[in-house]
Amino acid sequence: MTTTLKSRLQDDLTAAIKTRDELRSSTLRLTLTAIQKEEVAGETARELSDAEVEKIIAREAKKRREAAEAFAQGGRAEQAERERAEGVVLAEYLPKQLTDEELDALVAEAVQEAAAGGAQGPRAMGAVMKIVNPKVAGRAEGGRVATAVKRRLAEG
């Protein structure tokens, strides 16, 4: 049987506690709590799919990045470093992020596809996003994808 992403998180949490890895154990504990909250959020409690768990991990990682930036701007380097370190732990459970070059190549393809379908210029944004998002599938943040699409469409 293949292990689920959630059970991998739980196993890694147990291991982190045994090795007294405070950073890893607290990060995984917070993430598992977020997953459990989501599981009981609806009418009936349910198991989340790996894709849903991945979305929660991505959301948690994004929170860490934003907090790290806020702490860094507020001159609180130690907290910023902690948030970044937690983000690194979470990144291990996410698909490898696309490089700018890989993202640009996917966006270029999507723009061509949209143009073939008659969508061009800045108004093609929605059509291009619809084509590119499934190809990106969690390997780049939405904002990063949108920026790349806007840039490509502006080049004409």
Backbone as a ProteinNet text record, in pm:
[ID]
protein_1_A
[PRIMARY]
MTTTLKSRLQDDLTAAIKTRDELRSSTLRLTLTAIQKEEVAGETARELSDAEVEKIIAREAKKRREAAEAFAQGGRAEQAERERAEGVVLAEYLPKQLTDEELDALVAEAVQEAAAGGAQGPRAMGAVMKIVNPKVAGRAEGGRVATAVKRRLAEG
[TERTIARY]
82.9	0	87	48.2	125.5	83.9	181.1	146.7	95.9	3.3	-49.2	45.7	27.8	110	89.6	-34.9	-64.3	9	7.4	75.5	226.7	278	421.3	454.3	367.1	387	386.7	291	281.3	405	450.4	571	692.8	703.6	817.2	810.2	688.4	671.9	722.8	683.6	728.1	881.1	939.9	1086	1151.1	1091.4	1146.6	1140.4	1032.7	1019	1127.5	1148.2	1250.1	1389.8	1418.3	1552.3	1560.2	1452.9	1444.4	1470.6	1420.7	1432.4	1313.1	1334.4	1224.9	1161.3	1244.9	1194.2	1102.4	1152.8	1077.6	949.7	962.1	843.8	736.2	774.5	670.8	608.2	689.2	636.5	537.4	576.2	488.8	363.2	378.5	263.3	160.4	207.6	117.5	48.5	123.6	68.2	-36.4	-7.9	-105.6	-231.8	-215.2	-331.4	-417.5	-352.6	-425.7	-501	-437.8	-501.2	-622.1	-604.1	-714.9	-832.1	-802.9	-909.2	-990.1	-919.4	-983.7	-1069.5	-1021.5	-1094.6	-1228.2	-1236.7	-1361.5	-1441.1	-1394.2	-1457.2	-1596.8	-1619.5	-1747.1	-1856	-1964.5	-2077.2	-2032.2	-1954	-1906.4	-1754.5	-1692.4	-1546.7	-1507.5	-1393.8	-1350.3	-1198.8	-1147	-1004.1	-979	-875.1	-840.9	-756.3	-768.9	-684.4	-543.6	-446.5	-310.1	-306.8	-386.2	-389.1	-439.6	-541.1	-594.3	-492.7	-424.9	-321.8	-209.1	-173.1	-67.6	-104.6	-232.6	-278.2	-261.9	-292.3	-278.3	-130.5	-44	100	148.9	102.4	142.1	95.3	-27.6	-82.4	1.2	38.1	121.5	259.8	315.7	447.8	441.5	330.7	313	302.7	231.2	221.2	360	444.7	580.4	661.1	649.2	722.6	678.3	546.6	493.8	535.5	531.5	572.1	721.1	800.6	945.5	973.6	902.5	920.5	881	766.5	718.6	818.3	867.8	965.6	1094.4	1139.7	1263.5	1249	1134.1	1110.8	1099.4	1050	1036.4	1164.9	1272.5	1402.2	1411.5	1327.5	1331.1	1389.7	1520.3	1592	1577.8	1579.9	1573.8	1440.7	1330.4	1199.1	1187.7	1241.6	1236.8	1309.2	1423.8	1503.7	1427.3	1359.4	1279.8	1168.2	1098	989.4	1044.1	1159.4	1221.6	1257.4	1312.7	1351.4	1228.5	1116.8	993.4	945.7	960.6	924.1	1005.3	1132.5	1220.4	1171.9	1131.7	1078.9	955	864.2	739.2	765.1	865	895.6	928.5	979.8	1013.8	890.6	772.4	649.3	572.6	628	561.2	635.1	564.3	634	747.4	852.2	965.4	914.3	951.2	903.9	970.9	895.7	948.8	1051	1153.9	1246.9	1176.2	1229.2	1169.5	1167.2	1274.2	1282.5	1172.6	1155.1	1052.4	912.9	890	760.5	737.4	838.6	825.7	795.1	857.1	832.7	687.8	634.1	494.5	399.8	432.1	349	350.5	468.5	479.7	392.2	396.8	311.9	164.4	126.2	-14	-59.9	27	-6.9	-30.9	56.1	38.5	-92.3	-121.5	-244.6	-366.5	-362.5	-473.3	-489.1	-375.3	-378.6	-440.1	-406.3	-463.8	-615.3	-660.6	-803.1	-866.5	-789.6	-842.6	-824.9	-764.5	-745.5	-608.6	-607	-478.9	-475.8	-353.7	-338.9	-373.7	-377.8	-404.5	-536.3	-633.9	-763.2	-753.6	-641.5	-624	-585	-563.8	-515.8	-592.9	-724.5	-807.3	-788.5	-789.3	-774.1	-638.3	-535	-399.5	-388.4	-443.2	-437.6	-507.6	-620.2	-695.8	-611.4	-532.1	-447.6	-324.4	-262.9	-134.4	-149.4	-255.9	-268.6	-261	-333.9	-321.4	-179.1	-108.3	28.3	125	97.2	182.8	155	27.9	-18.6	65.1	59.7	125.9	276.2	332.7	478.3	522.7	425.2	454.6	331.9	354.1	243.6	163.5	35	-54.9	-6.7	40.5	88.7	207.6	293.5	412.4	371.4	272.7	222.2	157.9	71.2	1	99.4	205.1	306.7	374.9	408.1	474.4	382.1	253.4	155.7	142.5	126.7	113.8	234.5	353	477.3	479.2	442.9	443.7	340.5	221.3	116.3	153.9	225	266.2	369.3	450.3	550.7	483.1	357.2	278	317.7
-120.1	0	126.1	223.1	347.4	431.2	495.8	578.8	712.8	769.1	899.1	1007.4	1124.8	1238.8	1269.7	1258.5	1286	1186.3	1057.8	960.9	980.8	1027.7	1059.3	1174.5	1275.1	1386.5	1335.7	1246.6	1193	1110.4	1026.8	945.9	1035.8	1140.4	1231.6	1311.3	1342.4	1412.3	1323.4	1197.1	1101.9	1094.5	1084.6	1077.6	1205.9	1321.3	1450.6	1464.4	1413.3	1418.3	1330.4	1211.6	1120	1179.7	1252.1	1310.9	1449.8	1490.2	1622.3	1735.9	1721.8	1827.7	1921	2023.9	2112	2184.8	2237.8	2312	2224	2106.7	2015.5	1967.4	1930.3	1876.6	1983.2	2106.5	2208.9	2246.4	2250.6	2282.7	2174.4	2048.7	1939.1	1932.2	1960.2	1958	2062.7	2184.6	2292.4	2256.5	2195.8	2158.8	2048.9	1948.9	1841.7	1896.2	1995.1	2058.8	2126.4	2196.5	2262.9	2159.7	2044.6	1937.2	1882.4	1857.9	1804.4	1902.3	2031.6	2133.5	2124.6	2112.4	2103.5	1976.9	1867.1	1739.5	1745.2	1827.5	1834.1	1961.6	2037.4	2166.2	2151.8	2048.7	2034.7	1976.9	1934.8	1872.7	1744.3	1664.5	1538.2	1533.2	1473.8	1460	1365.6	1392	1306.4	1308.6	1206.7	1202.3	1294.1	1372.5	1456.6	1376.9	1411.4	1347.7	1406.9	1339.7	1393.7	1532.1	1551.3	1681.8	1790.4	1757.1	1854.3	1882.5	1777.6	1793.6	1881.5	1858.5	1936.6	2084.4	2113.5	2253.3	2318.2	2243	2296.6	2322.5	2229.2	2246.7	2369.7	2385.9	2501.9	2631.6	2628.4	2746.4	2778.5	2674.9	2693.6	2748.8	2696.2	2742.4	2889	2926.2	3064.9	3156.8	3111.3	3189.7	3213.4	3109.5	3122.2	3225.2	3220	3316.1	3458.2	3478.7	3612.7	3661.2	3571.2	3608.5	3641.3	3562.6	3587.4	3726.4	3762.5	3895.8	4004	3985.5	4085.2	4101.6	3989.1	3995.9	4063	4028.8	4086.1	4237.8	4281.7	4426.3	4495.4	4421.7	4478.4	4469.6	4427.1	4420	4305.4	4204.3	4091.2	3970.6	3976.7	3878.1	3735.8	3720.5	3587.4	3518.2	3592.4	3535.1	3507.7	3598.5	3581.4	3452.9	3429.6	3310.4	3184.8	3190	3076.7	3044.1	3148.9	3128.7	3067.7	3117.9	3064.2	2917.2	2883.5	2745.3	2654.2	2702.5	2624.1	2604.6	2708.9	2699.9	2594.2	2583.4	2482.9	2342.2	2323.2	2193.6	2159.7	2255.5	2230.4	2203.8	2270.9	2255.4	2110.5	2034.4	1893.7	1810.6	1858.9	1782.7	1833.1	1931.1	1988.5	1949.5	1954.6	1925.4	2026.3	1983	2071.6	2193.4	2312.6	2434.9	2453	2509.9	2535.3	2648.6	2639.6	2751.6	2857.3	2978.7	3084.9	3044.2	2976.8	2934.9	2833	2734.1	2632.3	2695.1	2788.4	2855.2	2936.8	3012.7	3093.2	3006.9	2889.3	2798.8	2751.1	2713.9	2670.4	2784.1	2904.9	3022.1	3051.7	3044.5	3070.7	2973.8	2845.9	2744.2	2779	2815.3	2846.7	2968.7	3069.3	3189.9	3153.8	3067.4	3023	2947.7	2858.8	2780.4	2871.5	2972.3	3066.9	3148.4	3187.8	3266.5	3184.5	3055.1	2966	2957.9	2974.2	2973.1	3110.4	3208	3341.6	3442.2	3401.2	3493.5	3558.7	3693.1	3762.8	3889.3	3941.2	4065.1	4048.7	4161.2	4156.9	4086.7	4090.8	4026.9	3874.9	3822.1	3676.3	3617.2	3702.3	3658.5	3536.2	3546	3437.5	3308.4	3319.1	3201.2	3135.4	3217.5	3165.3	3098.9	3163.4	3107.3	2971.3	2961	2835.5	2722.9	2756.7	2657.2	2624.1	2726.4	2706.8	2648.3	2682.2	2636.2	2484.8	2405.3	2259.7	2208.5	2274.9	2232.7	2264.8	2372.8	2415.1	2328.9	2303.1	2213.9	2215.7	2326.7	2333.1	2352.2	2365.5	2378.7	2524.7	2616.8	2759.9	2828	2932.9	3005.9	3080.5	3092.9	3162.4	3300.5	3376.9	3512.1	3512.5	3415.3	3402.9	3367.4	3278.9	3238.3	3357.9	3429.2	3545	3650.8	3675.1	3773.3	3731.2	3603	3552.6	3564.8	3536.1	3546.5	3692.3	3783.3	3927.4	3975.5	3934.1	3976.6	3928.7	3800.2	3742.3	3810.7	3837.5	3901.5	4046.2	4114.1	4252.6	4258.6	4150.8	4145.6	4132.5	4084.3	4073.7	3956.9
0	0	0	-77.9	-78.5	42.1	100.8	215.8	165.2	238.2	199.5	247	191.1	228.8	377.8	423.7	564.8	655.6	620.3	707	701.8	588.3	579.3	675.2	680.3	772.9	917.4	947.5	1084.4	1121.2	1028.4	1052.9	1074.4	990.4	1001.9	1131.6	1177.1	1304.8	1418.2	1417.1	1519.7	1521.4	1403.6	1393.4	1445.1	1412	1455.8	1607.4	1667	1812.8	1876.9	1820.3	1873.2	1866.1	1757	1741.9	1805.4	1871.5	1936.3	1838.6	1715	1614.3	1634.6	1717.4	1758.5	1640.1	1551.7	1435.7	1350.6	1312.3	1227.4	1298	1425	1493.4	1510.4	1543.7	1560.5	1425.8	1320.1	1186.9	1141.8	1156.6	1114.1	1201	1329.2	1419.7	1376.6	1347	1303.1	1171.5	1081.8	951.7	967.1	1049.6	1073.5	1140.3	1226.3	1289.3	1182.8	1089.8	980.9	896.5	873.1	794.7	870.8	1000.8	1081.7	1087.3	1097.6	1098.9	970.3	859.8	728.1	719	776.9	770.7	843.4	947.7	1024	994.3	893.5	863.8	802.6	723.6	654.4	742	676.4	746.1	815.6	741.3	797.9	788.4	888.5	888.9	776.5	714.3	604	591.6	522.5	492.4	372.7	378.1	264.1	165.4	37.9	-63.5	-53.2	-112.5	-112.9	-177.3	-282	-350.5	-255.6	-174.8	-78.8	31.9	77.2	180.5	125	-0.6	-65.4	-69.2	-98.9	-101.9	35.4	140.6	276.7	307.1	268.8	292.2	216.2	91.8	10.8	77.5	131.1	199.6	323.9	399.4	518.3	479.9	371.4	325.3	284.1	217.6	174.6	296.8	400	524.9	582.7	579.7	634.2	554.8	420.2	337	367.2	376.4	402.7	541	639.4	775.3	778.4	706.6	702.6	646.3	538.5	478.7	577.9	643.3	739.7	855.2	907.9	1017.2	970.4	849.8	797.5	783	730.5	714.4	849.5	948.9	1082.7	1163.6	1099.9	1166.8	1267.7	1250.4	1343.5	1270.5	1249.5	1167.7	1220.2	1352.7	1411.3	1378.9	1396	1364.1	1214.8	1133.1	987.1	948.5	1010.6	981.9	1021.3	1133.4	1181.2	1081.2	1034.9	938.4	808.6	764.5	642.1	660.1	777.2	806.4	805.4	861.5	859.8	715.3	634.1	492.6	419.8	455.1	393.8	429.1	555.4	598.8	515.3	500.7	427.3	278.2	223.1	80.1	44.6	143.2	118.8	82.1	120.1	96.8	-24.8	-93.2	-209.9	-337.4	-450.3	-577.1	-595.6	-662.8	-686.9	-764.5	-718	-782.6	-918.8	-1011.4	-1145.1	-1140.2	-1222.2	-1235.7	-1320	-1321.9	-1403.8	-1550.7	-1594.8	-1735	-1767.5	-1677.4	-1699.6	-1702.1	-1609.4	-1602.5	-1729.5	-1772.8	-1894.2	-2016	-2023.5	-2136.5	-2136.3	-2018.8	-2008.7	-2044.9	-1999.1	-2027.4	-2177.8	-2240.1	-2383.8	-2463.1	-2425.2	-2490.7	-2475.2	-2352.3	-2323.5	-2402	-2416.6	-2492.3	-2639.1	-2693.2	-2832.2	-2848.6	-2752.3	-2754.6	-2750.4	-2662.9	-2648.9	-2776.7	-2835	-2959	-3071.4	-3074.4	-3175.8	-3159	-3035.5	-3006.8	-3021	-3068.4	-3093.4	-2980.9	-2869.2	-2757.6	-2767.5	-2776.1	-2787.5	-2704.7	-2681.2	-2606.4	-2459	-2388.1	-2243.6	-2208.8	-2298.4	-2270.3	-2271.7	-2318.4	-2325.5	-2190	-2091.1	-1959.4	-1905.8	-1901.6	-1848.1	-1925.3	-2057	-2142.5	-2120.7	-2111.3	-2091.1	-1953.8	-1850.6	-1714.8	-1709.6	-1779.6	-1783.1	-1843	-1943.3	-2010.4	-1925.2	-1866.6	-1798.2	-1657.3	-1585.7	-1446.7	-1428.9	-1508.5	-1490.4	-1519.2	-1609.5	-1643.4	-1529.6	-1458.2	-1347.4	-1224.6	-1198.1	-1091	-963.9	-890.2	-760.3	-763.1	-882	-889.3	-897.8	-891.3	-885	-826.7	-747.5	-686.6	-791.6	-765.7	-859.2	-898.5	-801.5	-829.5	-923.5	-905.4	-990.6	-1133.6	-1145.9	-1277.3	-1345.8	-1273.8	-1330.4	-1379.6	-1301.5	-1340.3	-1469.8	-1479.3	-1600.3	-1721.4	-1701.7	-1811.4	-1855.1	-1758.7	-1791.5	-1869.8	-1823.3	-1888.5	-2033.8	-2052.1	-2187.5	-2277.2	-2223.6	-2303.8	-2338.9	-2249.3	-2273.5	-2386.2	-2396.3	-2503.6	-2638.6	-2633.6	-2756.5	-2837.8
[MASK]
++++++++++++++++++++++++++++++++++++++++++++++++++++++++++++++++++++++++++++++++++++++++++++++++++++++++++++++++++++++++++++++++++++++++++++++++++++++++++++

